[in-house]
Amino acid sequence: MVPYRKEPGTINLYENGVQPAIRLFNRTDLTFCALDKQFVERVAKELGCESVLIQNIGFRDSSIEHLICLLVDEVETGGLSGAGYADHLTFALTTRLLLAGTQKGSTRPIGQSLPPHRLKRVLRLIEADLDRDLSLAVLADESGYSRSHFLRMFRSATGFTPHQYLVFRRIEKAKSLMKNSKATLVEIALDCGFSSHAHFTRVFQRTLNVAPSYFRRHL
């Protein structure tokens, strides 16, 4: 075992199958993420790059750090945002890690938008199933594209990621129900696909800067 000083905020990326031996000499918070090999291979196939995570010790990447922090927050809150949100974050994290080790031109983002007829199919599915935990894979299948292409093309067409758009439509539906029905906030939360009243309140307040109860009282 070789002593190694890991600077705060740095990231260690190990190659496929490598399980590092870690011994902590000081009190610290350490986040350990393990990506399923088959999942990495599927993402790499969609991106058109090698499915090898190139070892890199002690590097910094604000995007990767942000994605990991979002995943940690999702775990610590009991998965309140749903499997689709976690799936999106994991796919984005894997994409970022894979592209960090390749210079292949085929992996650069493209600006092409989702064709209108395919976009309509995806939007219809979202509207019909706002109360469902729609995964990135389900939405991509509906579009007919791989997840990586679907993500780029959907965002180019709408200005939103699929998850952002889903949350936007859920909030809009909730606002409509608060205006036009006598359903309780708990009933509205569940009808709009939120896992609980607490989850609904948190997302609503983060989006509109007011709590649902305040919004309803001031209609």
Short mmCIF file of C-alpha atoms in Angstrom, two decimals:
data_model
loop_
_atom_site.label_atom_id
_atom_site.label_comp_id
_atom_site.label_asym_id
_atom_site.label_seq_id
_atom_site.Cartn_x
_atom_site.Cartn_y
_atom_site.Cartn_z
CA MET A 1 0.00 0.00 0.00
CA VAL A 2 1.37 3.42 -1.00
CA PRO A 3 0.42 6.47 1.12
CA TYR A 4 -1.38 9.08 -0.96
CA ARG A 5 -2.67 12.50 -0.07
CA LYS A 6 -6.05 13.26 -1.64
CA GLU A 7 -6.76 16.97 -1.82
CA PRO A 8 -10.29 18.11 -0.81
CA GLY A 9 -12.67 18.27 -3.77
CA THR A 10 -10.53 16.15 -6.09
CA ILE A 11 -11.84 13.10 -7.96
CA ASN A 12 -10.20 9.70 -8.42
CA LEU A 13 -11.34 7.68 -11.43
CA TYR A 14 -10.28 4.03 -11.57
CA GLU A 15 -10.36 1.72 -14.57
CA ASN A 16 -12.99 -0.96 -15.08
CA GLY A 17 -12.75 -3.66 -12.45
CA VAL A 18 -10.25 -1.83 -10.22
CA GLN A 19 -11.21 -1.71 -6.56
CA PRO A 20 -8.83 0.63 -4.72
CA ALA A 21 -7.79 -0.07 -1.15
CA ILE A 22 -8.53 3.03 0.91
CA ARG A 23 -7.37 3.80 4.44
CA LEU A 24 -8.39 7.13 5.90
CA PHE A 25 -6.02 8.79 8.36
CA ASN A 26 -8.28 11.77 9.11
CA ARG A 27 -12.00 12.30 9.63
CA THR A 28 -13.48 13.07 6.25
CA ASP A 29 -16.51 12.71 3.97
CA LEU A 30 -15.84 10.42 1.02
CA THR A 31 -18.30 9.66 -1.78
CA PHE A 32 -17.73 6.38 -3.63
CA CYS A 33 -19.57 5.76 -6.91
CA ALA A 34 -19.47 2.44 -8.78
CA LEU A 35 -20.85 2.23 -12.32
CA ASP A 36 -22.16 -1.06 -13.65
CA LYS A 37 -19.87 -2.31 -16.45
CA GLN A 38 -22.77 -3.26 -18.74
CA PHE A 39 -24.38 0.14 -18.22
CA VAL A 40 -21.12 1.88 -19.14
CA GLU A 41 -20.86 -0.28 -22.26
CA ARG A 42 -24.42 0.62 -23.34
CA VAL A 43 -23.76 4.34 -22.91
CA ALA A 44 -20.44 4.07 -24.77
CA LYS A 45 -22.17 2.27 -27.65
CA GLU A 46 -24.70 5.08 -27.95
CA LEU A 47 -21.91 7.66 -27.90
CA GLY A 48 -19.77 5.77 -30.38
CA CYS A 49 -16.69 5.68 -28.14
CA GLU A 50 -14.62 3.10 -26.26
CA SER A 51 -16.27 1.73 -23.11
CA VAL A 52 -13.12 2.27 -21.04
CA LEU A 53 -12.96 4.63 -18.10
CA ILE A 54 -9.37 5.85 -18.20
CA GLN A 55 -7.75 6.00 -14.76
CA ASN A 56 -7.19 9.53 -13.54
CA ILE A 57 -6.13 10.33 -9.98
CA GLY A 58 -6.65 13.62 -8.17
CA PHE A 59 -8.31 15.62 -10.96
CA ARG A 60 -10.97 18.31 -10.76
CA ASP A 61 -14.07 18.64 -12.93
CA SER A 62 -16.88 20.95 -11.80
CA SER A 63 -19.50 19.23 -13.98
CA ILE A 64 -18.69 15.75 -12.66
CA GLU A 65 -18.59 17.07 -9.09
CA HIS A 66 -22.00 18.73 -9.55
CA LEU A 67 -23.57 15.55 -10.96
CA ILE A 68 -22.19 13.47 -8.08
CA CYS A 69 -23.51 15.98 -5.53
CA LEU A 70 -26.97 15.83 -7.13
CA LEU A 71 -26.92 12.02 -6.96
CA VAL A 72 -25.83 12.11 -3.31
CA ASP A 73 -28.64 14.54 -2.49
CA GLU A 74 -31.13 12.27 -4.26
CA VAL A 75 -29.97 9.26 -2.22
CA GLU A 76 -30.04 11.18 1.07
CA THR A 77 -33.61 12.38 0.43
CA GLY A 78 -34.83 8.85 -0.28
CA GLY A 79 -35.17 9.21 -4.04
CA LEU A 80 -37.88 11.87 -3.86
CA SER A 81 -37.40 12.96 -7.48
CA GLY A 82 -37.97 9.48 -8.85
CA ALA A 83 -36.05 6.88 -10.85
CA GLY A 84 -36.22 8.95 -14.03
CA TYR A 85 -34.26 11.76 -12.42
CA ALA A 86 -31.60 9.40 -11.04
CA ASP A 87 -31.39 7.67 -14.42
CA HIS A 88 -30.81 11.00 -16.15
CA LEU A 89 -28.06 11.99 -13.70
CA THR A 90 -26.32 8.61 -13.94
CA PHE A 91 -26.40 8.69 -17.73
CA ALA A 92 -25.03 12.23 -17.75
CA LEU A 93 -22.26 11.31 -15.28
CA THR A 94 -21.24 8.26 -17.32
CA THR A 95 -21.25 10.30 -20.53
CA ARG A 96 -19.04 12.95 -18.97
CA LEU A 97 -16.57 10.36 -17.66
CA LEU A 98 -16.37 8.54 -21.01
CA LEU A 99 -15.95 11.68 -23.09
CA ALA A 100 -13.24 12.95 -20.77
CA GLY A 101 -11.01 10.20 -22.12
CA THR A 102 -11.68 10.49 -25.85
CA GLN A 103 -11.04 13.02 -28.59
CA LYS A 104 -13.22 11.29 -31.17
CA GLY A 105 -15.08 13.80 -33.26
CA SER A 106 -18.14 11.57 -33.43
CA THR A 107 -18.85 12.24 -29.76
CA ARG A 108 -19.11 16.01 -30.03
CA PRO A 109 -22.60 17.42 -29.37
CA ILE A 110 -24.66 18.28 -32.41
CA GLY A 111 -27.21 21.04 -32.79
CA GLN A 112 -29.88 19.09 -34.66
CA SER A 113 -33.35 19.29 -33.12
CA LEU A 114 -35.78 16.44 -32.67
CA PRO A 115 -38.00 16.20 -35.79
CA PRO A 116 -41.45 17.77 -35.10
CA HIS A 117 -43.43 14.55 -35.54
CA ARG A 118 -41.16 12.67 -33.13
CA LEU A 119 -41.17 15.56 -30.66
CA LYS A 120 -44.98 15.50 -30.68
CA ARG A 121 -44.96 11.77 -29.88
CA VAL A 122 -42.70 12.33 -26.88
CA LEU A 123 -44.69 15.33 -25.62
CA ARG A 124 -47.96 13.38 -25.96
CA LEU A 125 -46.47 10.56 -23.88
CA ILE A 126 -45.34 13.00 -21.19
CA GLU A 127 -48.75 14.72 -21.06
CA ALA A 128 -50.60 11.41 -20.89
CA ASP A 129 -48.39 10.05 -18.12
CA LEU A 130 -47.45 13.03 -15.95
CA ASP A 131 -48.18 10.93 -12.87
CA ARG A 132 -45.77 8.19 -14.00
CA ASP A 133 -42.05 7.99 -13.29
CA LEU A 134 -41.03 8.18 -16.94
CA SER A 135 -37.42 7.13 -17.41
CA LEU A 136 -34.99 8.55 -19.93
CA ALA A 137 -34.92 5.17 -21.69
CA VAL A 138 -38.72 5.14 -22.16
CA LEU A 139 -38.75 8.65 -23.63
CA ALA A 140 -35.80 7.89 -25.90
CA ASP A 141 -37.52 4.73 -27.16
CA GLU A 142 -40.61 6.77 -27.99
CA SER A 143 -38.47 9.17 -30.04
CA GLY A 144 -36.72 6.38 -31.91
CA TYR A 145 -33.24 7.63 -31.03
CA SER A 146 -30.55 6.53 -28.59
CA ARG A 147 -30.56 8.26 -25.22
CA SER A 148 -27.52 10.40 -26.00
CA HIS A 149 -28.97 11.65 -29.30
CA PHE A 150 -32.42 12.09 -27.76
CA LEU A 151 -31.05 14.22 -24.91
CA ARG A 152 -29.27 16.61 -27.27
CA MET A 153 -32.09 16.80 -29.81
CA PHE A 154 -34.85 17.26 -27.21
CA ARG A 155 -32.95 20.07 -25.53
CA SER A 156 -32.26 21.72 -28.88
CA ALA A 157 -35.97 21.55 -29.73
CA THR A 158 -37.44 22.67 -26.39
CA GLY A 159 -34.70 24.39 -24.40
CA PHE A 160 -35.28 21.85 -21.60
CA THR A 161 -33.79 18.52 -20.65
CA PRO A 162 -36.49 15.81 -20.60
CA HIS A 163 -36.59 15.85 -16.79
CA GLN A 164 -36.80 19.65 -16.65
CA TYR A 165 -39.71 19.60 -19.09
CA LEU A 166 -41.48 16.85 -17.15
CA VAL A 167 -41.18 18.86 -13.92
CA PHE A 168 -42.36 22.02 -15.73
CA ARG A 169 -45.49 20.27 -17.01
CA ARG A 170 -46.21 18.77 -13.58
CA ILE A 171 -45.99 22.21 -11.97
CA GLU A 172 -48.28 23.68 -14.64
CA LYS A 173 -50.83 20.91 -14.07
CA ALA A 174 -50.64 21.46 -10.32
CA LYS A 175 -51.26 25.19 -10.74
CA SER A 176 -54.29 24.45 -12.91
CA LEU A 177 -55.72 22.01 -10.36
CA MET A 178 -55.21 24.50 -7.53
CA LYS A 179 -57.14 27.11 -9.53
CA ASN A 180 -59.93 24.90 -10.87
CA SER A 181 -60.51 22.13 -8.32
CA LYS A 182 -61.10 21.64 -4.62
CA ALA A 183 -58.63 18.76 -4.35
CA THR A 184 -56.27 18.88 -1.40
CA LEU A 185 -52.61 19.66 -1.95
CA VAL A 186 -51.77 16.05 -1.09
CA GLU A 187 -54.19 14.81 -3.77
CA ILE A 188 -52.79 17.29 -6.29
CA ALA A 189 -49.23 16.26 -5.51
CA LEU A 190 -49.94 12.59 -6.16
CA ASP A 191 -52.08 13.30 -9.22
CA CYS A 192 -49.21 15.27 -10.76
CA GLY A 193 -46.61 12.56 -10.23
CA PHE A 194 -44.87 13.83 -7.09
CA SER A 195 -43.93 11.15 -4.59
CA SER A 196 -45.30 13.03 -1.59
CA HIS A 197 -46.64 16.38 -0.42
CA ALA A 198 -43.14 17.24 0.85
CA HIS A 199 -41.60 16.49 -2.55
CA PHE A 200 -44.27 18.59 -4.27
CA THR A 201 -43.71 21.52 -1.90
CA ARG A 202 -39.95 21.41 -2.34
CA VAL A 203 -40.07 21.36 -6.15
CA PHE A 204 -42.89 23.94 -6.36
CA GLN A 205 -41.07 26.37 -4.07
CA ARG A 206 -37.76 25.85 -5.87
CA THR A 207 -39.49 26.57 -9.21
CA LEU A 208 -41.77 29.49 -8.28
CA ASN A 209 -40.18 30.78 -5.05
CA VAL A 210 -43.46 30.36 -3.16
CA ALA A 211 -45.01 27.40 -1.36
CA PRO A 212 -48.10 25.70 -2.93
CA SER A 213 -50.24 26.74 0.05
CA TYR A 214 -49.24 30.39 -0.41
CA PHE A 215 -49.89 30.20 -4.14
CA ARG A 216 -53.38 28.80 -3.58
CA ARG A 217 -54.31 31.35 -0.91
CA HIS A 218 -53.43 34.22 -3.24
CA LEU A 219 -55.24 33.05 -6.37
#
